[in-house]
Short mmCIF file of C-alpha atoms and ligand atoms in Angstrom, two decimals:
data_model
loop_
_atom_site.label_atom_id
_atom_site.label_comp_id
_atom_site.label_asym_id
_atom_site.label_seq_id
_atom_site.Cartn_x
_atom_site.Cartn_y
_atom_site.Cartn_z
CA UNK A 132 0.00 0.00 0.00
CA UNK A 133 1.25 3.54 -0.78
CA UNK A 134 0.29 5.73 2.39
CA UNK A 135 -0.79 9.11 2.31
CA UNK A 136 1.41 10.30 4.62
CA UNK A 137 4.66 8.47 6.12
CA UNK A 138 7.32 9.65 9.05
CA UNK A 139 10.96 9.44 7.91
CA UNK A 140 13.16 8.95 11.03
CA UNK A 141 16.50 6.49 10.98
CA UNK A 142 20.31 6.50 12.20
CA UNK A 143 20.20 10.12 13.31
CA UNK A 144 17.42 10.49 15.27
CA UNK A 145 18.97 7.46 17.08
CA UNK A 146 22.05 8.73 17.68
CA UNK A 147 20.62 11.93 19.01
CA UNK A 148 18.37 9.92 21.38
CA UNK A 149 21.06 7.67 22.11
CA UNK A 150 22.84 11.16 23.62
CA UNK A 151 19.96 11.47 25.79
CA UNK A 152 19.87 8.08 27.09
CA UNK A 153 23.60 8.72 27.96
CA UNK A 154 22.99 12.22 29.54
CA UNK A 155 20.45 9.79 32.04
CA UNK A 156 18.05 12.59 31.71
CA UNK A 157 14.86 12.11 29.64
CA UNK A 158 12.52 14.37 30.99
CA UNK A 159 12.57 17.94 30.01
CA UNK A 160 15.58 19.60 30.07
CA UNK A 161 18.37 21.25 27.85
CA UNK A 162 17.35 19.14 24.90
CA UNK A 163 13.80 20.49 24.77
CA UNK A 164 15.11 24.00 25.49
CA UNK A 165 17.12 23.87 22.34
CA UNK A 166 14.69 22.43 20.12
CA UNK A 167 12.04 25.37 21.06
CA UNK A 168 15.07 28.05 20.15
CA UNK A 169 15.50 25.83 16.93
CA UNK A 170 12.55 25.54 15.94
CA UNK A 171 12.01 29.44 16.47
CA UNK A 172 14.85 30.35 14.54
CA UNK A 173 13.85 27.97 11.62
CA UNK A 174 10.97 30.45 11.72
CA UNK A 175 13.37 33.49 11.84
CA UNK A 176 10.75 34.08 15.19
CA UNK A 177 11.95 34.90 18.90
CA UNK A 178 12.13 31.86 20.78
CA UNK A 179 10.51 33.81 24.00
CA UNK A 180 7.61 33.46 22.49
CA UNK A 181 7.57 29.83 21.83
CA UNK A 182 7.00 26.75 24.04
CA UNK A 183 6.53 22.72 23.45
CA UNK A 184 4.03 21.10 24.73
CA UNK A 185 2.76 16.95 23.86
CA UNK A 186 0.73 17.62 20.97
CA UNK A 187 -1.48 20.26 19.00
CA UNK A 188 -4.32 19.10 20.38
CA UNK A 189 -2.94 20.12 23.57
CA UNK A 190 -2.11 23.68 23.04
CA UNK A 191 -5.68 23.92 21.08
CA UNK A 192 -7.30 22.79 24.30
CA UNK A 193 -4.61 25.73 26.24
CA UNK A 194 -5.59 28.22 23.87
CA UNK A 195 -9.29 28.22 24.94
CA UNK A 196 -8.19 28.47 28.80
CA UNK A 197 -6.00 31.05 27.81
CA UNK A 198 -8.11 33.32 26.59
CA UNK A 199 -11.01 32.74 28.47
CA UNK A 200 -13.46 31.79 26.58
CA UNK A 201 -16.62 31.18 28.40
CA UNK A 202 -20.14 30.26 27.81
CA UNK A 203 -21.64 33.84 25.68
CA UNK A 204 -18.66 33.82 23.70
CA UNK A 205 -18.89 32.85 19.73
CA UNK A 206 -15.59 31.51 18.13
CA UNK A 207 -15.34 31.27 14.46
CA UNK A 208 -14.18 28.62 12.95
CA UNK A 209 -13.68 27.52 9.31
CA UNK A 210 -15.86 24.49 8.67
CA UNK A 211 -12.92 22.46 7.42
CA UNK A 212 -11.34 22.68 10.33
CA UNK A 213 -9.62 20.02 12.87
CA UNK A 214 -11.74 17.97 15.07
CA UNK A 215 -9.85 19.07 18.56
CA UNK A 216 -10.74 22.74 17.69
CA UNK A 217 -14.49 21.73 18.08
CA UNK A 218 -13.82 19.34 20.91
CA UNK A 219 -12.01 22.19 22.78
CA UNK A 220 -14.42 25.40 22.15
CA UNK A 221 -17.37 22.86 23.58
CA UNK A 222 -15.61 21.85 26.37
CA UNK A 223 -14.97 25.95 27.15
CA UNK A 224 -18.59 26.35 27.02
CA UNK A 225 -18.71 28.68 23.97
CA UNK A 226 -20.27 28.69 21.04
CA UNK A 227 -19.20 27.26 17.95
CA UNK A 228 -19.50 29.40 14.42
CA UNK A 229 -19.02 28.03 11.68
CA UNK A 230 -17.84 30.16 8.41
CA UNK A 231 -16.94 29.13 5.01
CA UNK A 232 -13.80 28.60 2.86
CA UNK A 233 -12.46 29.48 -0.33
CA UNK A 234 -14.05 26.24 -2.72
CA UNK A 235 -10.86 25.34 -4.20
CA UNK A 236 -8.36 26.54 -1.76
CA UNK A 237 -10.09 25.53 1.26
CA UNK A 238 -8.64 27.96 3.18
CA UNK A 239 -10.84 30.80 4.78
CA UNK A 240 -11.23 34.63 3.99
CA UNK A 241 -11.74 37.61 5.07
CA UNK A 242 -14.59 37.78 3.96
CA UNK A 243 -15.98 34.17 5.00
CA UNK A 244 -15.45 35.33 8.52
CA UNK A 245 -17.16 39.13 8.34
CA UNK A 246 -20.36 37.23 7.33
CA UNK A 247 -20.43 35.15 10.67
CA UNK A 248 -19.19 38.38 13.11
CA UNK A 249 -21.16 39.56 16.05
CA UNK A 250 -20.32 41.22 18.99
CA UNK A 251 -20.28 38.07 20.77
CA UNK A 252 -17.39 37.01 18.51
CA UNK A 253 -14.42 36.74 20.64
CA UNK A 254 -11.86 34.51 18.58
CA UNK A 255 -11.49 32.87 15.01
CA UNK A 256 -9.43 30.01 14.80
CA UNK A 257 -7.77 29.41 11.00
CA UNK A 258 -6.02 26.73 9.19
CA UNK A 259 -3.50 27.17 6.74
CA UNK A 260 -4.90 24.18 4.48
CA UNK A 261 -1.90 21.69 2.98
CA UNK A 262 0.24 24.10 3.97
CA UNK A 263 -0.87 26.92 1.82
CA UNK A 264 -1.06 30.61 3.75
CA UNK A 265 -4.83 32.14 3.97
CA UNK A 266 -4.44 35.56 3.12
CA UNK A 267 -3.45 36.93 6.48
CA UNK A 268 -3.50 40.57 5.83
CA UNK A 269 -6.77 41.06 5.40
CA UNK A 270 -8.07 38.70 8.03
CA UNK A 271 -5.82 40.37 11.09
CA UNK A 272 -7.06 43.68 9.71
CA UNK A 273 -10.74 42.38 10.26
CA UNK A 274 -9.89 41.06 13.55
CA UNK A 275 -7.61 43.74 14.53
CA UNK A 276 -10.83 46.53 13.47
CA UNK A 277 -13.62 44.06 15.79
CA UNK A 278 -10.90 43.26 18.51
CA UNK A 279 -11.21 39.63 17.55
CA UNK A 280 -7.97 36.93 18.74
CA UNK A 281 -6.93 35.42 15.59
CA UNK A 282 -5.26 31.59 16.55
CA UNK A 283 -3.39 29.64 13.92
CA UNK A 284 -3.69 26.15 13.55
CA UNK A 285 -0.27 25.75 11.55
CA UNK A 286 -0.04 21.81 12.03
CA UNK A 287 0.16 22.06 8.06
CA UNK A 288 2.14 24.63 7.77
CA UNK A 289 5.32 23.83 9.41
CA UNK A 290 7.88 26.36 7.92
CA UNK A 291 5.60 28.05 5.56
CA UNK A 292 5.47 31.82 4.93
CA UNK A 293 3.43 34.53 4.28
CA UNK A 294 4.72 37.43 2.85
CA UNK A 295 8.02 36.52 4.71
CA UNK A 296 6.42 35.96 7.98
CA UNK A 297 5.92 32.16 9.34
CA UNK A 298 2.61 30.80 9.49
CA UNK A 299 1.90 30.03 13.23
CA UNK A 300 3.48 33.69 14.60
CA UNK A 301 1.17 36.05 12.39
CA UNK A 302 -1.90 35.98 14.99
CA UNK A 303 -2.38 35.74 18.68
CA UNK A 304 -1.33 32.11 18.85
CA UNK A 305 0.06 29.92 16.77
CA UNK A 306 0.26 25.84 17.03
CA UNK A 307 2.37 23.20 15.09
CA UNK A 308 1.98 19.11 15.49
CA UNK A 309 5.05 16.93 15.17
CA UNK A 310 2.76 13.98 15.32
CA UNK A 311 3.40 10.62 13.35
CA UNK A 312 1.90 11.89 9.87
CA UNK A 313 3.70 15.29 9.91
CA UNK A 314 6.46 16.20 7.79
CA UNK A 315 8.72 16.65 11.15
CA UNK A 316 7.39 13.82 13.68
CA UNK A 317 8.60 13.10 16.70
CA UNK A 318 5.86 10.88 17.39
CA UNK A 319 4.20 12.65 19.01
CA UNK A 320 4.31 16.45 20.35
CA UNK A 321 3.63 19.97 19.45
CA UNK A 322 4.63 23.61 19.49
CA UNK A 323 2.97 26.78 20.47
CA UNK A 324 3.22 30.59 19.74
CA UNK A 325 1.94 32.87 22.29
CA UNK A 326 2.55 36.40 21.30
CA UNK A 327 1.53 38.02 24.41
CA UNK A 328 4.62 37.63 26.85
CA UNK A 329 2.56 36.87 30.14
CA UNK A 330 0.33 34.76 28.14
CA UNK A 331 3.35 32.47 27.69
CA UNK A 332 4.42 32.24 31.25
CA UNK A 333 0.79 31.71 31.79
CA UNK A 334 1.06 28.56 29.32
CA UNK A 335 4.22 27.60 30.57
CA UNK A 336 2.41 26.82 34.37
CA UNK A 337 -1.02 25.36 33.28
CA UNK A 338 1.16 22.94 31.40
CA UNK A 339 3.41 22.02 34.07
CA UNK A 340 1.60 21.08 37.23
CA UNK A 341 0.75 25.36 38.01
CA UNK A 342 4.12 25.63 39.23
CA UNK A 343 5.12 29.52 38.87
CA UNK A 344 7.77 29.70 36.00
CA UNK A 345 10.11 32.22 37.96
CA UNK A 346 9.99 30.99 41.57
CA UNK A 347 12.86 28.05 42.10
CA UNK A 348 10.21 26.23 44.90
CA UNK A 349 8.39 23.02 43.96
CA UNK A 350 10.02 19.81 42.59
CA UNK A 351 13.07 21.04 42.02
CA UNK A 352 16.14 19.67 43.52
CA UNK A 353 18.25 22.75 42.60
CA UNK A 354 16.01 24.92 44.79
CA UNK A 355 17.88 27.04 47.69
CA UNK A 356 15.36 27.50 49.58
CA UNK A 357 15.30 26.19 53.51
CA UNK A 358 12.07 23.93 52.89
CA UNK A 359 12.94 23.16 49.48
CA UNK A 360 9.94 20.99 49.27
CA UNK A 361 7.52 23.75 49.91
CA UNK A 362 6.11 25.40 46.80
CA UNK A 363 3.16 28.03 45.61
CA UNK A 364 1.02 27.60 42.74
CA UNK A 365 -0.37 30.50 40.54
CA UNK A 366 -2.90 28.51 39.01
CA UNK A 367 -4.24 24.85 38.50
CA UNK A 368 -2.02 22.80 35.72
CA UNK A 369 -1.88 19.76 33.70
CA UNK A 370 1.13 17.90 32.99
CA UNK A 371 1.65 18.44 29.12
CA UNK A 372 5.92 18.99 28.42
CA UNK A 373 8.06 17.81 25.72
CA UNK A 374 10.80 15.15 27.19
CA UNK A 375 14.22 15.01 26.03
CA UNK A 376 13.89 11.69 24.14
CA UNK A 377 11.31 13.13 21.86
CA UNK A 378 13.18 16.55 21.59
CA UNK A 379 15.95 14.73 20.42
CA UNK A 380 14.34 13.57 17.89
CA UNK A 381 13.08 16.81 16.94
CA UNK A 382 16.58 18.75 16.72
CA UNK A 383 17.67 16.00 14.50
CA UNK A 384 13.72 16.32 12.20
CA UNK A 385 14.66 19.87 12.08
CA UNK A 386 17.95 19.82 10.88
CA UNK A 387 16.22 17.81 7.52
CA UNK A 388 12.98 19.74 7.82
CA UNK A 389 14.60 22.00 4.47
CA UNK A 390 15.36 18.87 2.91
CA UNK A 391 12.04 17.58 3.29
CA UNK A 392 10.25 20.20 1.92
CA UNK A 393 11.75 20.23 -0.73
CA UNK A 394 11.13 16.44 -1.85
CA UNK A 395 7.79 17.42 -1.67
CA UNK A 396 7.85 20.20 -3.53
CA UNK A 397 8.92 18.25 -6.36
CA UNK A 398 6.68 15.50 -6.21
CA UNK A 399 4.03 18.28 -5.91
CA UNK A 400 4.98 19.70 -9.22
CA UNK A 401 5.35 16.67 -10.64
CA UNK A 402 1.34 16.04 -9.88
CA UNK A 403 0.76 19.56 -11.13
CA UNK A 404 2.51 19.00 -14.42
CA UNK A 405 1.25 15.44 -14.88
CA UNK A 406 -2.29 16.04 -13.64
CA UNK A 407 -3.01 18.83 -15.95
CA UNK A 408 -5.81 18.60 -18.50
CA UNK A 409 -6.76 15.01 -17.02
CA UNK A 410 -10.29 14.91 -16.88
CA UNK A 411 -12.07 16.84 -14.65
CA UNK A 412 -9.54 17.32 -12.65
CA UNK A 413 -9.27 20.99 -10.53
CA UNK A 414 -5.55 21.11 -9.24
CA UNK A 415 -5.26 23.14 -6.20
CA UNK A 416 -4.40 27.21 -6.82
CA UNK A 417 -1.75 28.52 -6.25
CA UNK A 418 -2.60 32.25 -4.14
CA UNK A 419 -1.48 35.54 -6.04
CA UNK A 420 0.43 36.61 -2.85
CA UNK A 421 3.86 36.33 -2.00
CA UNK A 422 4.23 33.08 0.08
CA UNK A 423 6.19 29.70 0.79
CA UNK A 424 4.63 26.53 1.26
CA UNK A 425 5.21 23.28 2.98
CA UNK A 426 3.67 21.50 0.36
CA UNK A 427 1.67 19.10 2.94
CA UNK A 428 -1.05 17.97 0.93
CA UNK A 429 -1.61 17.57 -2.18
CA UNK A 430 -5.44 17.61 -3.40
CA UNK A 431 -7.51 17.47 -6.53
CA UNK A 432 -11.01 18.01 -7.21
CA UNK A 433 -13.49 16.08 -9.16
CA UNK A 434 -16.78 15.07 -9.43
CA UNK A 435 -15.81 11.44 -9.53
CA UNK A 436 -14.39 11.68 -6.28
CA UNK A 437 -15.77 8.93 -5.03
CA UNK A 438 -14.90 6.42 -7.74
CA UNK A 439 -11.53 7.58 -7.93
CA UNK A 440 -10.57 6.83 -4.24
CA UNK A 441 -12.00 2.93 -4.62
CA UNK A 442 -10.31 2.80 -7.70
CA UNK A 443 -7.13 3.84 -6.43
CA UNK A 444 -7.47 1.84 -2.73
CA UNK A 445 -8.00 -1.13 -5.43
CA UNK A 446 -4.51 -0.43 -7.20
CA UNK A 447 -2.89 -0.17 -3.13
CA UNK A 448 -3.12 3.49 -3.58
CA UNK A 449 -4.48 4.74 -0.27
CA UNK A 450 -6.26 8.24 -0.53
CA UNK A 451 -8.62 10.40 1.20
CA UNK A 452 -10.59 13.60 2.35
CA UNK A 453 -8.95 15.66 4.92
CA UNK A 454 -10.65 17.02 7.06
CA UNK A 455 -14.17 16.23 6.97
CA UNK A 456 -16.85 19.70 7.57
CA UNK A 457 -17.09 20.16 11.58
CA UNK A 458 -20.36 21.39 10.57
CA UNK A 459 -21.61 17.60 9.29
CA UNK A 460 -20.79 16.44 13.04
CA UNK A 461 -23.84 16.14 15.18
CA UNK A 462 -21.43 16.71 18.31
CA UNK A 463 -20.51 20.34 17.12
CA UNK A 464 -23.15 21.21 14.43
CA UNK A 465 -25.87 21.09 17.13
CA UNK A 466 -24.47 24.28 18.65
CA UNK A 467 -25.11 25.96 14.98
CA UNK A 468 -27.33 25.97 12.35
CA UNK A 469 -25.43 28.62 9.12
CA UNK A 470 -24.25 26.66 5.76
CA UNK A 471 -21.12 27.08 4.12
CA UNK A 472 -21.67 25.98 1.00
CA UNK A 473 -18.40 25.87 -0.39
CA UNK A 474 -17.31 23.62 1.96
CA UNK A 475 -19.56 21.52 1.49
CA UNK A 476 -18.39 21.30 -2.32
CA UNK A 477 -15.20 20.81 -1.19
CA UNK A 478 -16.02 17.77 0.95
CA UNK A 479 -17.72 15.91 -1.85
CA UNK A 480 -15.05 16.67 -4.32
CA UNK A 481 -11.59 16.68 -2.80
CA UNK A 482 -9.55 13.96 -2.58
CA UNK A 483 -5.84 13.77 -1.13
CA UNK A 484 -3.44 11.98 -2.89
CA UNK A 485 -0.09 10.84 -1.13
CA UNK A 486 2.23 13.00 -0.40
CA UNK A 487 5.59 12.54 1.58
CA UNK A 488 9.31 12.29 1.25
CA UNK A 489 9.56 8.75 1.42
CA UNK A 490 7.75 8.74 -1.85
CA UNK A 491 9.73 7.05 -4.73
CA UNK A 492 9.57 8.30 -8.31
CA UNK A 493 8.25 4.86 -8.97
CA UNK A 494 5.32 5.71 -6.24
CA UNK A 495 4.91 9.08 -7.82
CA UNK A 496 4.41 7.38 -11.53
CA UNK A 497 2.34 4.85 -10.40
CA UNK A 498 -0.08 6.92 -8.90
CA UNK A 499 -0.58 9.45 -11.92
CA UNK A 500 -0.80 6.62 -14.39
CA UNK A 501 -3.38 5.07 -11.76
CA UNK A 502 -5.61 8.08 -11.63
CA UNK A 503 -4.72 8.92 -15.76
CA UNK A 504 -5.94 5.29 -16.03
CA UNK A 505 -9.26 5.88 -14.50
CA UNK A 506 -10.16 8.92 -16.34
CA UNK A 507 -9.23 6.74 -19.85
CA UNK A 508 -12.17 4.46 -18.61
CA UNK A 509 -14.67 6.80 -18.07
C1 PLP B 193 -2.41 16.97 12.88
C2 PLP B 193 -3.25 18.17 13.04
C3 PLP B 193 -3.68 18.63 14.30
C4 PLP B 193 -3.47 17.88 15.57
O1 PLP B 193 -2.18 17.60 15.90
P1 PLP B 193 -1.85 16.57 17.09
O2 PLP B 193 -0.42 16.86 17.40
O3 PLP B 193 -2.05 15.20 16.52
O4 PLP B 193 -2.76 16.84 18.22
C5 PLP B 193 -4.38 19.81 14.36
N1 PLP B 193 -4.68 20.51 13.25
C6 PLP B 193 -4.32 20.10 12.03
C7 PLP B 193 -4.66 20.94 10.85
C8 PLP B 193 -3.60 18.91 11.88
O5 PLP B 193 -3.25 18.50 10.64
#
């Protein structure tokens, strides 16, 4: 089977880890430290602002504590969005609101979002689809004029840019996954962008225990104090740090993160060239603004979506439709009742086709001449 997506991890993420095993310390520690300051400089960001956590999911679940949001509050989001973004504005108590996306892009607009805005609205959370910037300028200008948090959900867009700024550190707060179908895995884990300073610190405690970030009390054996085991807590806090062992293996992702993008790219414009004029096929634009992308999906559009996915899972080609509408969920479309009809054109037309830099040119041929092969029959 071809997979759509497929981690690429060997001899020197195993050395690296092996250093850790050495060092005898595995929890969080220097390792961590300087894969957050790597990882911000691979942004050209400030690594203040930055800070690991265990997944995406977990810093989309932070960002709703973080800002407060409480039951009277309406967050937008896109209705092509993650699951855990739902999950997480539910569990706050606010309201879901869904808005539309662009039909081929599926990426939001500015415009998408002004349709849905109240004065309830209090955040919009947006995805950078495949990897592909939305249009940032004119969304934080939208937000910016109603006083609206704008969060990022960059787990596609790991080192992409917009208009020379990274995805993930144009809004309020930013998040990244590193989990096992991401172009940099380390199994599991994730990364967060706070841009407010004492929002950070803030982040830094709920996800470790409450324990106040400056003070050298609590569970730390370096601590001078008389009663070192005496400590304060600012607030209550899960347990949700990056260890060493997987950090390790992030330094070492990171260092071939460049390298990985770039085998994507070219598979990706191998699809684009190939693809072109086959059938009904609608290759993914590519936006009029000046950006980079991480080239994390690819996607094409037809209206014999369907048939083309059982075809290919027949030929041990595995595709599929990321992500499916929020809005189509009983769980979260309860809360809401507006349409977004282009997304719901996208979700019965778009199909993802493999995409990853373990991809050989053979995989690459064999899955254009499987979908070329399907269109010849029809
Ligand atoms: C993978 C992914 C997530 C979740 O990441 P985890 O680290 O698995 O929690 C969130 N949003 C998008 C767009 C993703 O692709």
């Amino acid at each position: 089977m071809i997979n759509l997506f497929q981690p690429n991890l060997g001899d020197d993420e195993l050395a690296l880890i092996k250093e850790v095993f050495d060092s005898n310390w595995i929890g969080k520690g220097k390792v961590v430290k300087d894969f957050e300051e790597g990882f911000a400089n691979s942004l050209l960001s400030n690594s203040s602002h930055f800070l690991s956590t265990t997944s995406c999911t977990e810093a989309i679940f932070l960002s709703t504590k973080l800002f407060n949001f409480v039951k009277g509050d309406e967050i937008i989001v896109p209705a092509i969005s993650f699951p855990s973004i739902g999950s997480a504005i539910v569990d706050s108590g606010a309201k879901i609101v869904f808005c539309d996306v662009d039909k081929h892009s599926l990426n939001t607009r500015a415009k998408d979002i002004q349709k849905v805005l109240s004065d309830k609205t209090k955040a919009v959370y947006i995805t950078h689809y495949g990897g592909v910037p939305c249009d940032m300028d004119e969304i934080i200008q939208l937000c910016n004029q109603h006083k609206v948090l704008v969060i990022e959900d960059s787990a596609c867009a790991v080192r992409s840019f917009y208009k020379g700024q990274a995805c993930g550190t144009i809004g309020d707060m930013g998040m990244w996954s590193f989990d096992a179908m991401k172009t940099l895995s380390t199994a599991d884990g994730g990364m967060m962008y706070i841009k407010n300073f004492h929002k950070r610190i803030e982040a830094e405690e709920a996800l470790y225990l409450g324990l106040p970030v400056k003070s050298k009390s609590g569970l730390d054996s370096s601590s001078d104090s008389v009663n070192w085991w005496e400590f304060e807590m600012n607030r209550t806090g899960r347990r949700a740090i990056m260890n060493n062992v997987t950090a390790a293996m992030g330094l070492s992702q990171l260092s071939k993160l460049d390298g990985f993008i770039n085998q994507r790219k070219d598979i990706h414009t191998k699809y684009m060239k190939m693809l072109k004029n086959v059938g009904d096929i609608q290759l993914p634009l590519v936006p009029d603004f000046k950006h980079t992308s991480s080239y994390y999906f690819f996607w094409i559009q037809t209206k014999y979506r369907d048939e083309l996915a059982k075809f290919l899972l027949n030929k041990g080609i595995y595709t599929t439709f990321r992500y499916w509408p929020l809005n189509k969920i009983e769980l979260f479309s309860k809360y809401t009742d507006n349409e977004c009809l282009n997304s719901d054109y996208a979700a019965l037309h778009t199909l993802n086709i493999p995409l990853h830099q373990s991809l050989s040119d053979e995989d690459v041929n064999l899955i254009i001449n499987g979908i070329k092969e399907f269109y010849a029959q029809q």
